[in-house]
Coordinates of C-alpha atoms in Angstrom, one line a residue:
M22 CA 156.4 106.5 57.6
D23 CA 160.3 106.6 56.1
T24 CA 159.5 107.5 52.5
P25 CA 162.3 107.7 49.9
S26 CA 161.9 111.6 49.9
K27 CA 162.5 111.9 53.6
R28 CA 165.5 109.5 53.5
H29 CA 166.9 112.0 50.6
R30 CA 166.1 114.8 52.6
A31 CA 168.1 113.3 55.7
D32 CA 170.9 112.3 53.3
L33 CA 171.2 116.1 52.2
V34 CA 171.3 117.4 55.5
R35 CA 174.0 114.9 56.5
L36 CA 175.9 115.9 53.5
I37 CA 175.7 119.8 54.3
A38 CA 176.4 119.0 57.7
A39 CA 179.6 117.1 56.5
E40 CA 180.6 119.9 54.3
A41 CA 180.2 122.4 57.3
I42 CA 182.5 120.1 59.7
S43 CA 185.2 119.6 57.1
N44 CA 185.2 123.3 56.4
I45 CA 185.7 124.0 59.9
G46 CA 188.8 121.7 59.9
T47 CA 190.1 123.3 56.7
R48 CA 189.9 126.7 58.3
M49 CA 191.8 125.6 61.2
T50 CA 194.5 124.0 59.0
F51 CA 194.7 127.4 57.2
F52 CA 195.9 129.1 60.5
A53 CA 197.5 126.4 62.5
V54 CA 199.7 125.2 59.9
P55 CA 201.3 128.2 58.7
W56 CA 201.5 129.5 62.6
L57 CA 203.6 126.3 63.4
V58 CA 205.9 127.3 60.6
L59 CA 206.1 130.8 61.9
V60 CA 206.9 130.1 65.5
S61 CA 209.4 127.2 64.7
S62 CA 211.3 129.0 62.0
G63 CA 210.2 132.5 61.8
D64 CA 211.0 132.4 58.1
P65 CA 208.1 134.3 56.2
V66 CA 209.2 132.4 53.0
K67 CA 208.8 129.2 54.4
V68 CA 205.3 130.2 55.7
G69 CA 204.6 131.1 51.8
L70 CA 205.9 127.9 50.7
V71 CA 204.0 125.6 52.8
A72 CA 200.6 127.7 52.2
G73 CA 201.5 127.6 48.2
A74 CA 202.1 123.8 48.5
E75 CA 198.6 122.9 49.8
T76 CA 197.0 125.2 47.4
L77 CA 198.9 124.2 44.2
T78 CA 198.1 120.7 44.8
Y79 CA 194.4 121.6 45.4
V80 CA 193.9 123.6 42.2
V81 CA 195.8 121.3 39.9
S82 CA 194.3 118.0 41.3
G83 CA 190.8 119.7 40.9
V84 CA 191.4 119.8 37.2
L85 CA 193.2 116.4 36.6
A86 CA 191.0 114.3 38.7
A87 CA 187.7 115.7 37.6
P88 CA 187.0 112.8 34.9
L89 CA 188.3 110.1 37.2
Q90 CA 185.8 111.4 39.9
D91 CA 183.0 110.7 37.6
R92 CA 184.0 107.0 37.3
V93 CA 184.9 106.5 40.8
G94 CA 181.8 108.1 42.2
A95 CA 181.2 111.1 44.4
R96 CA 180.4 109.4 47.5
R97 CA 183.4 107.0 47.6
T98 CA 185.6 109.9 46.8
S99 CA 184.3 111.9 49.6
L100 CA 184.8 109.0 51.9
W101 CA 188.2 108.2 51.0
S102 CA 189.4 111.9 50.9
D103 CA 188.2 112.5 54.4
V104 CA 189.7 109.3 55.9
G105 CA 192.9 110.3 54.0
S106 CA 192.7 113.7 55.4
V107 CA 192.6 112.4 59.0
A108 CA 195.8 110.2 58.2
V109 CA 197.8 113.0 56.9
M110 CA 196.9 115.5 59.6
A111 CA 197.8 113.2 62.0
A112 CA 201.1 112.4 60.4
I113 CA 201.8 116.4 60.2
A114 CA 201.1 116.5 63.9
V115 CA 203.4 113.6 64.8
V116 CA 206.2 114.4 62.4
G117 CA 205.7 117.8 60.8
P118 CA 207.6 120.1 63.1
H119 CA 210.9 117.7 63.0
G120 CA 211.5 118.3 59.3
F121 CA 210.3 121.1 57.0
G122 CA 210.8 119.0 53.6
L123 CA 208.4 116.2 55.1
L124 CA 206.0 118.9 56.2
L125 CA 206.0 120.4 52.6
A126 CA 205.2 116.9 51.2
L127 CA 202.4 116.0 53.7
V128 CA 200.6 119.4 53.1
A129 CA 200.7 118.9 49.3
V130 CA 199.1 115.7 49.8
L131 CA 196.5 117.0 52.0
G132 CA 195.8 119.8 49.1
V133 CA 194.9 116.7 46.8
L134 CA 192.8 115.1 49.3
R135 CA 191.0 118.2 50.1
A136 CA 190.2 119.2 46.4
Q137 CA 188.7 115.8 46.0
G138 CA 186.7 115.8 49.1
D139 CA 185.3 119.3 48.6
R140 CA 184.4 118.8 44.7
A141 CA 182.9 115.5 45.4
K142 CA 180.7 116.8 48.1
A143 CA 179.6 119.7 45.8
T144 CA 178.8 117.2 43.2
M145 CA 176.3 115.3 45.6
V146 CA 174.3 118.4 46.6
V147 CA 172.3 118.6 43.1
P148 CA 171.3 115.1 42.8
L149 CA 170.1 114.9 46.4
M150 CA 168.1 118.0 46.1
G151 CA 166.3 116.8 43.1
A152 CA 165.5 113.5 44.8
A153 CA 164.4 115.3 47.9
G154 CA 162.2 117.5 46.1
G155 CA 163.5 120.6 47.5
D156 CA 163.4 123.9 46.2
Y157 CA 166.9 124.4 44.7
A158 CA 167.1 128.3 45.4
R159 CA 166.0 127.8 49.2
V160 CA 168.3 124.8 49.6
A161 CA 171.4 126.4 48.1
A162 CA 170.7 129.6 50.2
V163 CA 170.5 127.4 53.3
R164 CA 173.8 125.8 52.1
E165 CA 175.5 128.7 51.5
G166 CA 174.7 130.2 54.9
V167 CA 175.5 127.0 56.7
L168 CA 179.1 127.0 54.9
R169 CA 179.8 130.7 55.7
T170 CA 179.0 130.2 59.3
S171 CA 181.2 127.1 59.5
T172 CA 183.9 129.4 57.8
L173 CA 183.4 131.7 60.8
A174 CA 183.3 129.1 63.4
G175 CA 186.4 127.6 62.1
S176 CA 188.2 130.7 62.0
S177 CA 187.3 131.6 65.4
L178 CA 188.1 128.3 66.8
A179 CA 191.6 128.1 65.1
G180 CA 192.7 131.1 67.1
I181 CA 191.3 129.9 70.5
A182 CA 192.9 126.2 69.7
V183 CA 196.0 127.5 68.8
V184 CA 196.1 129.8 72.2
V185 CA 194.7 126.9 74.3
F186 CA 196.4 123.8 72.8
G187 CA 199.2 125.2 70.6
P188 CA 199.7 124.7 66.8
I189 CA 200.0 120.9 67.5
G190 CA 196.8 120.7 69.4
G191 CA 194.9 122.7 66.7
I192 CA 196.1 120.3 63.9
W193 CA 194.7 117.3 66.0
I194 CA 191.4 118.9 66.6
D195 CA 191.5 119.5 62.5
A196 CA 192.0 115.5 62.1
A197 CA 189.2 115.0 64.4
S198 CA 186.9 117.2 62.5
Y199 CA 187.5 115.2 59.2
A200 CA 186.9 111.9 61.3
V201 CA 183.3 113.4 62.2
A202 CA 182.8 114.2 58.5
V203 CA 183.4 110.6 57.6
A204 CA 180.9 109.5 60.0
L205 CA 178.3 111.9 58.8
M206 CA 178.8 110.7 55.1
V207 CA 178.7 106.8 55.7
P208 CA 174.8 106.7 55.7
V209 CA 174.4 109.1 52.7
R210 CA 173.4 107.1 49.5
A211 CA 173.7 109.9 46.8
A212 CA 171.0 109.8 44.1
V213 CA 173.5 109.9 41.3
T214 CA 174.0 106.4 40.5
A215 CA 171.2 106.1 37.9
A216 CA 172.6 109.4 36.4
A217 CA 176.0 108.3 36.3
D218 CA 174.9 104.9 34.6
A219 CA 173.0 106.7 32.0
K220 CA 175.8 108.8 30.8
Q221 CA 178.2 107.6 28.2
A222 CA 181.8 107.3 29.5
V223 CA 184.0 110.0 27.8
P224 CA 187.7 109.1 27.2
Y225 CA 189.9 110.8 29.8
F226 CA 191.9 113.1 27.6
T227 CA 188.7 113.7 25.2
A228 CA 186.9 115.1 28.2
L229 CA 189.6 117.4 29.4
R230 CA 190.3 118.6 25.9
E231 CA 186.4 119.2 25.5
G232 CA 186.5 121.3 28.6
F233 CA 189.5 123.5 27.9
T234 CA 188.2 124.2 24.5
W235 CA 184.9 125.5 25.7
F236 CA 186.6 127.5 28.1
R237 CA 188.9 129.1 25.8
R238 CA 186.0 130.2 23.5
N239 CA 184.0 132.0 26.2
R240 CA 185.6 135.6 26.5
L241 CA 183.8 136.8 29.6
M242 CA 184.6 133.6 31.5
R243 CA 188.2 133.8 30.5
A244 CA 188.3 137.5 31.6
V245 CA 186.4 136.8 34.9
T246 CA 188.6 133.7 35.8
G247 CA 191.8 135.5 34.6
M248 CA 191.1 138.4 37.1
L249 CA 190.2 136.0 40.0
F250 CA 193.7 134.3 39.2
F251 CA 195.4 137.6 40.6
T252 CA 193.1 138.7 43.1
N253 CA 193.3 135.5 44.8
L254 CA 196.9 135.5 44.7
F255 CA 197.1 138.8 46.8
N256 CA 194.3 137.6 49.0
Q257 CA 196.3 134.6 49.7
A258 CA 199.2 136.8 50.3
S259 CA 197.5 138.8 52.9
A260 CA 195.7 135.8 54.7
V261 CA 199.0 133.7 55.2
V262 CA 201.7 136.3 55.4
F263 CA 200.8 140.0 55.6
V264 CA 198.1 139.4 58.5
P265 CA 200.1 136.8 60.4
L266 CA 203.2 138.7 60.2
W267 CA 201.4 142.0 61.2
V268 CA 199.9 140.2 64.4
F269 CA 203.4 138.6 65.3
E270 CA 205.1 142.0 64.8
T271 CA 202.3 144.2 66.6
M272 CA 200.8 141.8 69.4
D273 CA 202.4 138.3 69.1
D274 CA 198.8 137.1 69.9
P275 CA 197.4 134.2 67.8
A276 CA 193.9 135.1 68.8
A277 CA 194.2 138.1 66.7
L278 CA 194.5 136.0 63.7
G279 CA 191.0 134.7 64.5
A280 CA 189.6 138.1 65.3
V281 CA 190.6 139.1 61.6
A282 CA 189.4 136.3 60.1
T283 CA 186.0 136.3 62.1
A284 CA 185.6 140.0 61.1
Y285 CA 185.9 138.8 57.5
A286 CA 183.5 136.0 58.0
L287 CA 180.7 138.0 59.7
G288 CA 181.0 140.6 57.0
L289 CA 180.5 138.1 54.3
I290 CA 177.5 136.6 56.1
A291 CA 176.0 139.9 56.5
G292 CA 176.8 140.9 53.0
N293 CA 175.2 137.8 51.8
V294 CA 171.8 138.7 53.5
L295 CA 172.1 142.3 51.9
V296 CA 173.0 141.1 48.6
A297 CA 170.0 138.6 48.7
W298 CA 167.8 141.7 49.8
V299 CA 168.9 144.1 46.9
A300 CA 169.2 141.5 44.3
P301 CA 166.1 142.3 42.7
I302 CA 167.2 146.0 41.8
M303 CA 170.9 145.8 41.5
P304 CA 172.5 144.6 38.3
R305 CA 175.4 142.3 38.5
Y306 CA 178.2 144.4 36.9
P307 CA 178.3 147.4 39.4
M308 CA 178.0 145.2 42.3
L309 CA 181.4 143.3 41.3
V310 CA 182.9 146.4 40.5
A311 CA 181.9 148.1 43.9
G312 CA 182.7 144.8 45.7
Y313 CA 186.4 144.7 44.3
L314 CA 187.1 148.5 44.6
I315 CA 185.5 149.0 48.1
G316 CA 186.2 145.6 49.6
G317 CA 189.5 144.9 48.2
V318 CA 192.1 147.7 48.6
P319 CA 191.2 149.1 51.9
R320 CA 191.8 145.7 53.4
F321 CA 195.4 145.8 52.3
I322 CA 196.4 149.4 53.0
V323 CA 195.0 149.5 56.4
L324 CA 197.7 146.8 57.5
A325 CA 200.3 149.3 56.6
L326 CA 198.8 152.4 58.2
T327 CA 198.0 151.4 61.5
D328 CA 198.9 149.2 64.5
D329 CA 195.2 149.1 65.9
L330 CA 193.5 145.8 65.7
L331 CA 190.4 147.4 66.2
V332 CA 190.6 149.6 62.9
I333 CA 191.8 146.3 61.2
V334 CA 188.8 144.4 62.3
A335 CA 186.5 147.1 61.4
V336 CA 187.8 147.6 58.0
T337 CA 188.1 143.9 57.4
L338 CA 184.2 143.6 58.3
V339 CA 183.2 146.2 55.9
G340 CA 185.4 144.7 53.3
G341 CA 183.6 141.4 53.7
I342 CA 180.2 142.8 53.3
F343 CA 181.2 144.4 50.0
M344 CA 183.2 141.3 48.8
S345 CA 180.1 139.1 49.2
S346 CA 178.8 140.4 46.1
L347 CA 181.4 138.5 44.0
N348 CA 180.5 134.9 44.6
P349 CA 176.8 135.0 43.7
T350 CA 177.7 137.2 40.6
V351 CA 180.6 134.8 39.2
S352 CA 178.5 131.6 40.2
A353 CA 175.4 132.9 38.3
M354 CA 177.6 133.5 35.2
I355 CA 179.2 130.0 35.5
Y356 CA 176.1 128.2 36.0
Q357 CA 174.1 130.3 33.1
R358 CA 177.0 130.0 30.3
T359 CA 178.0 126.6 31.1
P360 CA 176.4 123.4 29.5
K361 CA 174.8 121.1 32.0
E362 CA 176.8 118.0 31.1
M363 CA 180.2 120.0 31.5
L364 CA 179.8 121.7 34.9
S365 CA 182.0 119.2 36.7
R366 CA 185.0 119.7 34.2
M367 CA 184.3 123.3 33.9
G368 CA 184.3 123.7 37.7
G369 CA 187.8 122.0 37.8
I370 CA 188.9 124.3 35.3
I371 CA 187.7 127.5 36.6
T372 CA 188.8 126.6 40.1
A373 CA 192.4 125.6 38.8
V374 CA 192.6 129.0 36.8
A375 CA 191.1 131.2 39.5
F376 CA 193.1 129.7 42.3
G377 CA 196.0 129.2 40.5
G378 CA 197.6 132.3 41.7
A379 CA 197.2 131.6 45.3
P380 CA 200.2 129.1 45.5
L381 CA 202.3 132.0 44.3
G382 CA 200.6 134.6 46.7
G383 CA 202.3 133.2 49.9
L384 CA 205.7 132.8 48.3
L385 CA 205.4 136.4 46.6
A386 CA 204.6 137.9 49.8
G387 CA 207.3 136.2 51.8
Y388 CA 210.2 137.6 49.4
L389 CA 208.4 141.1 49.2
V390 CA 208.6 141.4 53.0
Q391 CA 212.0 139.8 53.2
F392 CA 213.5 142.2 50.7
L393 CA 211.2 145.4 51.2
G394 CA 209.8 145.0 54.9
L395 CA 206.3 144.3 55.8
S396 CA 204.7 148.1 55.3
N397 CA 206.4 148.5 52.1
A398 CA 205.6 145.0 50.9
I399 CA 201.9 145.4 51.8
L400 CA 201.7 149.1 50.0
V401 CA 203.3 147.3 46.7
A402 CA 200.7 144.5 46.9
T403 CA 197.9 147.1 47.4
G404 CA 199.2 149.0 44.4
L405 CA 199.1 145.8 42.1
Y406 CA 195.7 144.5 43.5
F407 CA 194.1 148.0 42.8
A408 CA 195.3 148.1 39.1
V409 CA 194.0 144.3 38.8
T410 CA 190.7 145.3 40.2
L411 CA 190.3 148.1 37.5
T412 CA 190.1 145.5 34.7
P413 CA 186.3 145.5 34.7
V414 CA 186.2 149.2 34.6
I415 CA 188.4 149.4 31.7
G416 CA 186.9 146.5 29.8
H417 CA 183.4 147.4 30.7
R418 CA 182.0 146.7 27.2
L419 CA 182.8 142.8 27.7
W420 CA 182.1 142.7 31.6
R421 CA 178.6 144.3 31.4
E422 CA 177.6 141.2 30.0
L423 CA 177.4 140.1 33.7
D424 CA 174.2 141.9 33.9
D425 CA 172.6 139.1 31.4
T426 CA 173.0 136.9 34.6
A427 CA 170.6 139.1 36.6
P428 CA 167.3 138.4 37.1
P429 CA 164.8 139.9 34.5
P430 CA 163.0 143.0 35.7
P431 CA 159.5 142.8 36.8
K432 CA 156.9 143.6 33.7
P433 CA 153.7 145.4 34.1
G434 CA 150.7 143.1 34.0
D435 CA 152.7 140.0 34.3
G436 CA 150.6 139.1 37.7
K437 CA 153.6 139.1 40.0
P438 CA 154.0 141.7 42.8
L439 CA 157.0 144.2 42.7
P440 CA 159.6 143.6 45.2
A441 CA 159.3 146.2 48.0
L442 CA 162.9 147.7 47.1
Y443 CA 161.6 148.5 43.7
G444 CA 159.4 151.4 45.3
L445 CA 162.0 152.4 47.9
A446 CA 165.0 152.8 45.3
G447 CA 163.0 154.4 42.6
A448 CA 163.2 151.6 40.1
A449 CA 159.5 150.5 39.5
S450 CA 158.9 148.9 36.2
G451 CA 156.0 151.3 35.2
P452 CA 156.0 155.0 34.8
R453 CA 155.4 157.5 37.4
V454 CA 153.5 160.8 37.1
S455 CA 153.6 163.3 39.7
L456 CA 150.8 166.2 39.5
R457 CA 151.8 169.0 42.0
Y458 CA 149.8 172.1 43.3
A459 CA 151.6 174.9 45.0
E460 CA 150.7 178.7 45.1
G461 CA 148.0 178.3 42.7
R462 CA 149.9 176.6 40.1
W463 CA 149.7 173.2 38.9
T464 CA 152.7 171.2 37.6
V465 CA 153.3 167.8 36.1
R466 CA 156.5 165.5 35.7
A467 CA 157.0 161.9 34.7
R468 CA 159.7 159.4 35.3
H469 CA 160.1 155.6 34.2
G470 CA 162.2 153.7 36.6
L471 CA 165.2 156.0 37.2
R472 CA 164.9 157.5 33.7
R473 CA 163.2 161.2 33.3
L474 CA 160.4 161.1 30.7
V475 CA 159.1 164.7 31.3
S476 CA 160.5 167.5 33.2
E477 CA 158.4 170.0 35.5
R478 CA 155.9 171.7 33.2
P479 CA 152.8 173.6 33.9
V480 CA 149.3 172.4 33.6
Q481 CA 146.1 174.2 33.0
P482 CA 144.0 174.3 36.4
K483 CA 140.9 172.9 34.9
N484 CA 142.5 170.0 33.3
A485 CA 144.5 169.1 36.5
V486 CA 141.2 169.3 38.7
A487 CA 139.2 167.3 36.0
A488 CA 141.9 164.6 36.1
L489 CA 141.5 164.4 40.1
A490 CA 137.9 164.4 39.9
W491 CA 138.3 160.7 38.6
L492 CA 140.2 159.8 41.7
E493 CA 137.6 157.9 44.2
A494 CA 139.7 159.0 47.1
E495 CA 138.1 161.3 49.5
P496 CA 141.2 162.3 51.4
V497 CA 142.8 163.6 48.1
Q498 CA 140.0 165.5 46.8
A499 CA 139.8 166.8 50.4
A500 CA 143.3 167.9 50.4
V501 CA 142.8 169.8 46.8
R502 CA 139.6 171.6 47.9
A503 CA 141.4 172.9 51.0
A504 CA 144.4 173.8 49.2
I505 CA 142.3 175.7 46.7
D506 CA 140.2 177.3 49.4
H507 CA 143.3 178.4 50.9
D508 CA 144.6 180.1 47.7
R509 CA 141.2 181.5 47.0
A510 CA 141.1 183.1 50.5
L511 CA 144.7 184.8 49.7
A512 CA 143.5 185.8 46.3
E513 CA 140.5 187.6 48.0
D514 CA 142.6 189.2 50.5
R515 CA 145.1 190.6 47.7
T516 CA 141.9 191.7 45.7
R517 CA 140.7 193.7 48.6
A518 CA 144.0 195.0 49.2
V519 CA 144.5 196.3 45.5
R520 CA 141.0 197.7 45.7
A521 CA 141.8 199.7 48.7
Q522 CA 145.1 201.1 47.1
A523 CA 143.2 201.8 44.0
A524 CA 140.4 203.8 45.8
I525 CA 143.4 205.9 47.7
L526 CA 144.8 206.5 44.2
D527 CA 141.3 207.4 43.0
R528 CA 141.1 210.1 45.6
H529 CA 144.5 211.3 45.0
L530 CA 143.9 211.8 41.4
T531 CA 140.6 213.7 42.3
E532 CA 142.2 216.0 44.3
L533 CA 144.8 216.8 41.8
N534 CA 142.3 217.3 38.9
R535 CA 140.4 219.9 41.3
A536 CA 143.8 221.6 42.0
L537 CA 144.5 221.8 38.2
D538 CA 140.8 223.3 37.7
R539 CA 141.6 226.1 40.6
G540 CA 144.8 227.0 38.9

């Protein structure tokens, strides 16, 4: 029987599938268009400009169009954005190679359409999950895994498509992917109509002002988003200029682009599993700091130190694993610190600020390479990136508030089992008392989680044995008896040895006394 819950569940599956297909197309565009500019002009500045045009319109339109999207509706916005993306990609394939100015304009329009399509699909997920009766955490985890996998697939297919069909062929495949997303979205009926009707319409500029006012008053969110501005700037510089130029100068094989991007995506997927595993015992602040310091700088500097693609891929894979801790940390902070009615507007503002540096990243990298050369430009960018990632360390008092978004630790007696890693990592919520017997001496020590309560100190044997007598565990008592019997046997051996030595000494003393008496 086709119940409403099943229909909504099917719509949710179609929505996530449409997001995945659209994401594959976006990743292919990310590689195909810059490679088209690079092979047709060989100008790194133009590569940075074309990448920056799309990113700039993406982030700006995400803020300005958020209130309008609430009025038009998420489903219609998604459909028309994907239809427009098909048309724009087809236009890029037909006329893009014949004029850089026209290509720049088309890419800018594509950025606007992709921002609206991505934001609309993300907006539809939550009401569909509620209508389908699914568990939010489970659905969100599945969706994240699907999108990361689609990123991996898109990155891999991009290199293959450019090799087999050329940059223009890759762009046509991208257009087809958006058409598939449209076909998947047509049957979807998002369960947002009632919620939208229940909302009182807020004037456009009032909605924008309220969002910016709230953002300005939240210090931690400003700090995190501000750092993301600069890190995304350098990440964009690496992705659209440094890595393609390294490939172009070292091996001139676009398949290597797909290899590097695939390694990063695989690292993110593996890291996502790892983060989900250690999340119960790991505070958010150290995860973010380690993610940036270990997953960020090495990915940059290795490009200037080696010509070995295998080394680049290995370092990028490890970097992806560590960088996977960032999105869950930042997303948890945004979700917990943002009022529900402002999530859409705040999402646009945060995205705009966080990715505001991305349009400048390609342009800055292009000029650095032009004036300093590729290796020196990478070294300069690495130093600047490292300085930015020290911000959470320098401002640790504010940034430690990220730990407020971590799950509360289990409490003794709350009826919930402790995660397995609590025992493995020595972070159990209750105290642990260790009683030790060695060489006839009993000692005790105690810890609470990772904190030492009592250092090792001696215990009276009768007290230790009396405490163990309460344990109804025969193996433990048998081990204690065996240890005591062993030490008793050793003590008896020592006693016999001492008595033998005493007897010998007594004989010597007797002989000495007799000699003195005779003298």
